[in-house]
Amino acid sequence: MVTSPDELSAALESVGYLPDEGIATAAFLAQRLGRPLFCEGDPGTGKTSLAVALSQALSVPLIKLQCHEGIDFTQALYDWDFPRQLLHLRALEAASGGALDSELAEKSLYSRRFLLARPLLRALEESPCVLLVDEVDRADDEFEAFLLEILGENAVTVPELGEVRASVPPLVILTSNRTREVHDALKRRCLYHWLEHPSLGREVAILRRRLPELPERLATQVASAVRRLREMELLKPPGVAESLDWASALTALGRSELDAASAAATLGAVLKYREDTQRVVAVGLEAILAG
Ligand SMILES: Nc1ncnc2c1ncn2[C@@H]1O[C@H](COP(=O)(O)OP(=O)(O)O)[C@@H](O)[C@H]1O
Ligand SMILES: [Mg+2]
């Protein structure tokens, strides 16, 4: 149990996540008030890794629900292990010598041992834990409503088995890359935090923390160049992940300087759309690196 945002901040830093004050406070409040934290921001601003770092910092398991188009109840909450149920039924039939009590058989088929717990159910059963509901904007409206219900109750009823209730609410981190607006009802249940790209100083610190052999000067050059690229309204502005990739690529090529030549050789680590590369080349790498 951490008792202040500063303490949580230090705990996150100790596992390699460098939060700013805003995100440390938001995560602290989520934990303290038992409310889900809804993190929105551009890709690569550290939303997913926040949940990973929180689980490490708080020494609790991380349970991840990756959302995608068409995700449903059976992938998120629970499902029945149909092949094993079938095998069990065959065994029961064989043992009964043709006099199977169908009611009893059904009862044993729908027992806990044939239930496949998916992330939401596991989180309720295993809490205290961090439950990461990642990229909720990729799921549909119906799924959102379902999620809202579970997060509101911290419990779920499996008709055949009864209620499963979390003894303590899991620390829930929802993330969205904002490919669509998530409904107000879901946001209302949550604390909200918009993650910005890190400041120059923080990004340099992240680069050096993640890539200890990276010289400070090169780290600063990469972080500064990435900041300028972010100001260009590209189709896919680079996130921290791209800064890390760029720095790794430069290091792998043995470059100790981010100049126009080394930038040109490694641009694919930081820009992922042909249109973006063309725009950057048209503006001129020299100009971008010079600021
Ligand atoms: N504040 C931070 N401290 C340490 N690493 C960070 C931070 N923010 C982002 N990163 C790193 O940047 C990369 C992308 O972060 P990620 O959490 O996947 O972004 P998102 O989920 O917002 O798209 C990861 O490798 C992550 O570890
Ligand atoms: Mg993510």
mmCIF file of C-alpha atoms in Angstrom, residues 9-242:
data_model
loop_
_atom_site.group_PDB
_atom_site.id
_atom_site.type_symbol
_atom_site.label_atom_id
_atom_site.label_comp_id
_atom_site.label_asym_id
_atom_site.label_seq_id
_atom_site.Cartn_x
_atom_site.Cartn_y
_atom_site.Cartn_z
ATOM 1 C CA SER A 9 6.163 7.790 -8.166
ATOM 2 C CA ALA A 10 9.300 6.450 -6.492
ATOM 3 C CA ALA A 11 7.957 2.881 -6.643
ATOM 4 C CA LEU A 12 7.231 3.258 -10.368
ATOM 5 C CA GLU A 13 10.677 4.702 -10.988
ATOM 6 C CA SER A 14 12.253 1.775 -9.176
ATOM 7 C CA VAL A 15 10.743 -0.578 -11.773
ATOM 8 C CA GLY A 16 11.822 1.592 -14.714
ATOM 9 C CA TYR A 17 8.677 3.656 -15.369
ATOM 10 C CA LEU A 18 9.262 7.391 -15.082
ATOM 11 C CA PRO A 19 5.880 9.031 -14.436
ATOM 12 C CA ASP A 20 5.183 12.747 -14.412
ATOM 13 C CA GLU A 21 3.404 14.235 -11.419
ATOM 14 C CA GLY A 22 -0.006 14.101 -13.107
ATOM 15 C CA ILE A 23 0.018 10.417 -13.875
ATOM 16 C CA ALA A 24 1.494 9.473 -10.490
ATOM 17 C CA THR A 25 -1.286 11.419 -8.761
ATOM 18 C CA ALA A 26 -4.000 9.921 -10.960
ATOM 19 C CA ALA A 27 -2.753 6.381 -10.368
ATOM 20 C CA PHE A 28 -2.414 7.017 -6.649
ATOM 21 C CA LEU A 29 -6.010 8.253 -6.449
ATOM 22 C CA ALA A 30 -7.286 5.303 -8.473
ATOM 23 C CA GLN A 31 -5.684 2.960 -5.993
ATOM 24 C CA ARG A 32 -6.724 4.942 -2.940
ATOM 25 C CA LEU A 33 -10.349 5.555 -4.002
ATOM 26 C CA GLY A 34 -10.818 2.148 -5.612
ATOM 27 C CA ARG A 35 -11.848 3.700 -8.912
ATOM 28 C CA PRO A 36 -10.789 2.586 -12.396
ATOM 29 C CA LEU A 37 -8.322 4.893 -14.159
ATOM 30 C CA PHE A 38 -9.124 5.716 -17.744
ATOM 31 C CA CYS A 39 -5.917 6.640 -19.597
ATOM 32 C CA GLU A 40 -6.226 8.275 -22.966
ATOM 33 C CA GLY A 41 -3.440 9.544 -25.189
ATOM 34 C CA ASP A 42 -1.557 9.100 -28.424
ATOM 35 C CA PRO A 43 0.027 5.711 -29.066
ATOM 36 C CA GLY A 44 3.356 5.364 -27.303
ATOM 37 C CA THR A 45 2.686 7.756 -24.427
ATOM 38 C CA GLY A 46 3.101 5.032 -21.820
ATOM 39 C CA LYS A 47 -0.485 3.894 -21.124
ATOM 40 C CA THR A 48 -0.029 0.139 -21.368
ATOM 41 C CA SER A 49 3.349 0.192 -19.685
ATOM 42 C CA LEU A 50 1.874 2.186 -16.786
ATOM 43 C CA ALA A 51 -0.325 -0.787 -15.886
ATOM 44 C CA VAL A 52 2.602 -3.177 -16.187
ATOM 45 C CA ALA A 53 4.752 -0.926 -14.000
ATOM 46 C CA LEU A 54 1.969 -0.498 -11.416
ATOM 47 C CA SER A 55 1.647 -4.248 -10.998
ATOM 48 C CA GLN A 56 5.397 -4.532 -10.474
ATOM 49 C CA ALA A 57 5.594 -1.512 -8.186
ATOM 50 C CA LEU A 58 2.703 -2.749 -6.034
ATOM 51 C CA SER A 59 3.866 -6.404 -6.227
ATOM 52 C CA VAL A 60 0.520 -7.734 -7.429
ATOM 53 C CA PRO A 61 -0.243 -9.812 -10.527
ATOM 54 C CA LEU A 62 -1.095 -8.112 -13.817
ATOM 55 C CA ILE A 63 -4.148 -9.447 -15.601
ATOM 56 C CA LYS A 64 -4.571 -8.141 -19.110
ATOM 57 C CA LEU A 65 -7.674 -7.960 -21.234
ATOM 58 C CA GLN A 66 -6.704 -6.926 -24.769
ATOM 59 C CA CYS A 67 -9.749 -5.451 -26.495
ATOM 60 C CA HIS A 68 -10.349 -5.899 -30.202
ATOM 61 C CA GLU A 69 -13.161 -5.554 -32.673
ATOM 62 C CA GLY A 70 -15.861 -8.117 -31.961
ATOM 63 C CA ILE A 71 -14.577 -9.052 -28.483
ATOM 64 C CA ASP A 72 -17.368 -10.622 -26.460
ATOM 65 C CA PHE A 73 -18.328 -11.968 -23.103
ATOM 66 C CA THR A 74 -16.823 -15.443 -23.659
ATOM 67 C CA GLN A 75 -13.408 -13.953 -24.393
ATOM 68 C CA ALA A 76 -13.545 -11.410 -21.609
ATOM 69 C CA LEU A 77 -15.341 -13.107 -18.726
ATOM 70 C CA TYR A 78 -15.646 -16.874 -18.972
ATOM 71 C CA ASP A 79 -16.417 -19.745 -21.243
ATOM 72 C CA TRP A 80 -17.133 -23.441 -20.818
ATOM 73 C CA ASP A 81 -14.492 -25.943 -21.811
ATOM 74 C CA PHE A 82 -16.631 -27.754 -24.348
ATOM 75 C CA PRO A 83 -14.163 -30.494 -25.418
ATOM 76 C CA ARG A 84 -13.480 -31.444 -21.817
ATOM 77 C CA GLN A 85 -17.191 -31.390 -20.974
ATOM 78 C CA LEU A 86 -17.788 -33.770 -23.860
ATOM 79 C CA LEU A 87 -15.089 -36.148 -22.696
ATOM 80 C CA HIS A 88 -16.474 -36.044 -19.192
ATOM 81 C CA LEU A 89 -19.969 -36.771 -20.485
ATOM 82 C CA ARG A 90 -18.703 -39.791 -22.437
ATOM 83 C CA ALA A 91 -16.983 -41.085 -19.320
ATOM 84 C CA LEU A 92 -20.178 -40.609 -17.310
ATOM 85 C CA GLU A 93 -22.181 -42.432 -19.966
ATOM 86 C CA ALA A 94 -19.762 -45.315 -20.051
ATOM 87 C CA ALA A 95 -19.733 -45.594 -16.255
ATOM 88 C CA SER A 96 -23.516 -45.470 -15.984
ATOM 89 C CA GLY A 97 -24.047 -48.472 -18.233
ATOM 90 C CA GLY A 98 -26.859 -46.732 -20.106
ATOM 91 C CA ALA A 99 -28.678 -45.447 -17.019
ATOM 92 C CA LEU A 100 -27.348 -41.895 -16.960
ATOM 93 C CA ASP A 101 -29.094 -39.491 -14.617
ATOM 94 C CA SER A 102 -29.285 -36.523 -16.966
ATOM 95 C CA GLU A 103 -29.883 -33.942 -14.263
ATOM 96 C CA LEU A 104 -26.886 -35.063 -12.237
ATOM 97 C CA ALA A 105 -24.775 -35.256 -15.385
ATOM 98 C CA GLU A 106 -25.667 -31.703 -16.320
ATOM 99 C CA LYS A 107 -24.817 -30.499 -12.847
ATOM 100 C CA SER A 108 -21.355 -32.024 -12.962
ATOM 101 C CA LEU A 109 -20.751 -30.692 -16.479
ATOM 102 C CA TYR A 110 -21.425 -27.112 -15.401
ATOM 103 C CA SER A 111 -19.136 -27.094 -12.394
ATOM 104 C CA ARG A 112 -16.112 -24.901 -11.729
ATOM 105 C CA ARG A 113 -13.635 -27.420 -13.134
ATOM 106 C CA PHE A 114 -15.059 -26.961 -16.638
ATOM 107 C CA LEU A 115 -15.201 -23.193 -16.444
ATOM 108 C CA LEU A 116 -12.517 -21.297 -18.327
ATOM 109 C CA ALA A 117 -11.909 -18.062 -16.454
ATOM 110 C CA ARG A 118 -11.044 -15.214 -18.817
ATOM 111 C CA PRO A 119 -9.288 -12.026 -17.673
ATOM 112 C CA LEU A 120 -12.275 -10.267 -16.053
ATOM 113 C CA LEU A 121 -13.300 -13.271 -13.991
ATOM 114 C CA ARG A 122 -9.685 -14.005 -13.087
ATOM 115 C CA ALA A 123 -9.260 -10.432 -11.917
ATOM 116 C CA LEU A 124 -12.304 -10.756 -9.623
ATOM 117 C CA GLU A 125 -11.056 -14.088 -8.291
ATOM 118 C CA GLU A 126 -7.400 -13.140 -7.914
ATOM 119 C CA SER A 127 -7.661 -9.552 -6.696
ATOM 120 C CA PRO A 128 -5.615 -7.763 -5.321
ATOM 121 C CA CYS A 129 -4.231 -7.365 -8.817
ATOM 122 C CA VAL A 130 -3.889 -4.802 -11.577
ATOM 123 C CA LEU A 131 -6.472 -5.333 -14.302
ATOM 124 C CA LEU A 132 -5.412 -3.778 -17.593
ATOM 125 C CA VAL A 133 -8.269 -3.306 -20.055
ATOM 126 C CA ASP A 134 -6.144 -2.331 -23.011
ATOM 127 C CA GLU A 135 -7.346 -0.323 -26.026
ATOM 128 C CA VAL A 136 -10.989 -0.255 -25.022
ATOM 129 C CA ASP A 137 -11.682 2.013 -28.021
ATOM 130 C CA ARG A 138 -11.279 -1.044 -30.256
ATOM 131 C CA ALA A 139 -14.240 -2.859 -28.678
ATOM 132 C CA ASP A 140 -17.846 -1.987 -29.553
ATOM 133 C CA ASP A 141 -20.590 -0.185 -27.616
ATOM 134 C CA GLU A 142 -22.213 -3.338 -26.385
ATOM 135 C CA PHE A 143 -18.976 -4.545 -24.874
ATOM 136 C CA GLU A 144 -18.487 -1.197 -23.174
ATOM 137 C CA ALA A 145 -21.881 -1.502 -21.489
ATOM 138 C CA PHE A 146 -21.003 -4.982 -20.300
ATOM 139 C CA LEU A 147 -17.681 -3.768 -18.945
ATOM 140 C CA LEU A 148 -19.381 -0.929 -17.142
ATOM 141 C CA GLU A 149 -21.647 -3.341 -15.341
ATOM 142 C CA ILE A 150 -18.797 -5.512 -14.113
ATOM 143 C CA LEU A 151 -16.638 -2.582 -13.066
ATOM 144 C CA GLY A 152 -19.591 -1.094 -11.215
ATOM 145 C CA GLU A 153 -20.345 -4.251 -9.270
ATOM 146 C CA ASN A 154 -16.876 -5.765 -8.853
ATOM 147 C CA ALA A 155 -18.816 -8.983 -9.086
ATOM 148 C CA VAL A 156 -20.415 -11.206 -11.650
ATOM 149 C CA THR A 157 -23.004 -13.955 -11.538
ATOM 150 C CA VAL A 158 -22.324 -17.163 -13.414
ATOM 151 C CA PRO A 159 -25.864 -18.616 -13.648
ATOM 152 C CA GLU A 160 -24.711 -22.198 -13.066
ATOM 153 C CA LEU A 161 -22.356 -21.382 -10.208
ATOM 154 C CA GLY A 162 -23.528 -18.231 -8.467
ATOM 155 C CA GLU A 163 -21.826 -14.968 -7.681
ATOM 156 C CA VAL A 164 -18.102 -14.301 -7.889
ATOM 157 C CA ARG A 165 -17.194 -11.174 -5.954
ATOM 158 C CA ALA A 166 -13.767 -9.567 -5.610
ATOM 159 C CA SER A 167 -12.636 -9.470 -1.993
ATOM 160 C CA VAL A 168 -10.846 -6.201 -2.771
ATOM 161 C CA PRO A 169 -11.507 -4.333 -6.020
ATOM 162 C CA PRO A 170 -8.742 -4.811 -8.588
ATOM 163 C CA LEU A 171 -6.823 -1.684 -9.594
ATOM 164 C CA VAL A 172 -8.286 -1.199 -13.058
ATOM 165 C CA ILE A 173 -6.409 0.670 -15.795
ATOM 166 C CA LEU A 174 -8.373 1.232 -18.998
ATOM 167 C CA THR A 175 -6.516 2.605 -21.988
ATOM 168 C CA SER A 176 -7.671 4.188 -25.210
ATOM 169 C CA ASN A 177 -5.747 5.468 -28.210
ATOM 170 C CA ARG A 178 -8.854 7.508 -28.967
ATOM 171 C CA THR A 179 -9.658 5.979 -32.331
ATOM 172 C CA ARG A 180 -13.225 6.678 -31.206
ATOM 173 C CA GLU A 181 -14.850 8.422 -28.262
ATOM 174 C CA VAL A 182 -15.618 6.126 -25.363
ATOM 175 C CA HIS A 183 -19.077 6.686 -23.838
ATOM 176 C CA ASP A 184 -19.615 9.141 -21.028
ATOM 177 C CA ALA A 185 -21.158 6.436 -18.857
ATOM 178 C CA LEU A 186 -17.909 4.498 -18.796
ATOM 179 C CA LYS A 187 -15.830 7.631 -18.288
ATOM 180 C CA ARG A 188 -18.097 8.710 -15.446
ATOM 181 C CA ARG A 189 -17.208 5.567 -13.511
ATOM 182 C CA CYS A 190 -13.505 6.267 -13.909
ATOM 183 C CA LEU A 191 -10.887 8.788 -13.013
ATOM 184 C CA TYR A 192 -9.582 10.240 -16.229
ATOM 185 C CA HIS A 193 -6.062 11.086 -17.285
ATOM 186 C CA TRP A 194 -4.797 12.326 -20.617
ATOM 187 C CA LEU A 195 -1.192 11.249 -21.183
ATOM 188 C CA GLU A 196 0.967 13.743 -23.015
ATOM 189 C CA HIS A 197 4.209 12.891 -24.688
ATOM 190 C CA PRO A 198 6.941 13.290 -22.062
ATOM 191 C CA SER A 199 8.867 16.528 -21.652
ATOM 192 C CA LEU A 200 12.320 16.636 -23.225
ATOM 193 C CA GLY A 201 14.047 15.992 -19.908
ATOM 194 C CA ARG A 202 11.785 13.061 -19.051
ATOM 195 C CA GLU A 203 12.168 11.499 -22.464
ATOM 196 C CA VAL A 204 15.959 11.707 -22.209
ATOM 197 C CA ALA A 205 15.703 10.084 -18.788
ATOM 198 C CA ILE A 206 13.443 7.310 -20.166
ATOM 199 C CA LEU A 207 15.860 6.646 -23.026
ATOM 200 C CA ARG A 208 18.822 6.451 -20.688
ATOM 201 C CA ARG A 209 16.962 4.316 -18.200
ATOM 202 C CA ARG A 210 15.863 1.828 -20.857
ATOM 203 C CA LEU A 211 19.110 1.911 -22.834
ATOM 204 C CA PRO A 212 21.846 2.338 -20.222
ATOM 205 C CA GLU A 213 24.662 2.319 -22.781
ATOM 206 C CA LEU A 214 23.150 5.209 -24.743
ATOM 207 C CA PRO A 215 25.346 8.336 -24.412
ATOM 208 C CA GLU A 216 23.519 11.312 -22.907
ATOM 209 C CA ARG A 217 24.319 13.504 -25.893
ATOM 210 C CA LEU A 218 22.774 11.055 -28.369
ATOM 211 C CA ALA A 219 19.764 10.576 -26.093
ATOM 212 C CA THR A 220 19.213 14.331 -26.072
ATOM 213 C CA GLN A 221 19.578 14.558 -29.841
ATOM 214 C CA VAL A 222 17.047 11.773 -30.403
ATOM 215 C CA ALA A 223 14.554 13.178 -27.907
ATOM 216 C CA SER A 224 14.848 16.678 -29.396
ATOM 217 C CA ALA A 225 14.427 15.441 -32.962
ATOM 218 C CA VAL A 226 11.406 13.343 -31.991
ATOM 219 C CA ARG A 227 9.812 16.388 -30.368
ATOM 220 C CA ARG A 228 10.185 18.307 -33.614
ATOM 221 C CA LEU A 229 8.688 15.430 -35.581
ATOM 222 C CA ARG A 230 5.710 15.447 -33.196
ATOM 223 C CA GLU A 231 5.077 19.096 -34.032
ATOM 224 C CA MET A 232 4.816 18.318 -37.753
ATOM 225 C CA GLU A 233 1.308 16.826 -37.647
ATOM 226 C CA LEU A 234 2.412 13.585 -39.233
ATOM 227 C CA LEU A 235 -0.002 10.721 -39.870
ATOM 228 C CA LYS A 236 1.693 8.797 -37.086
ATOM 229 C CA PRO A 237 3.603 11.055 -34.701
ATOM 230 C CA PRO A 238 6.393 9.074 -33.031
ATOM 231 C CA GLY A 239 5.811 7.930 -29.444
ATOM 232 C CA VAL A 240 8.323 6.954 -26.790
ATOM 233 C CA ALA A 241 8.468 3.484 -28.354
ATOM 234 C CA GLU A 242 9.779 5.057 -31.572
#
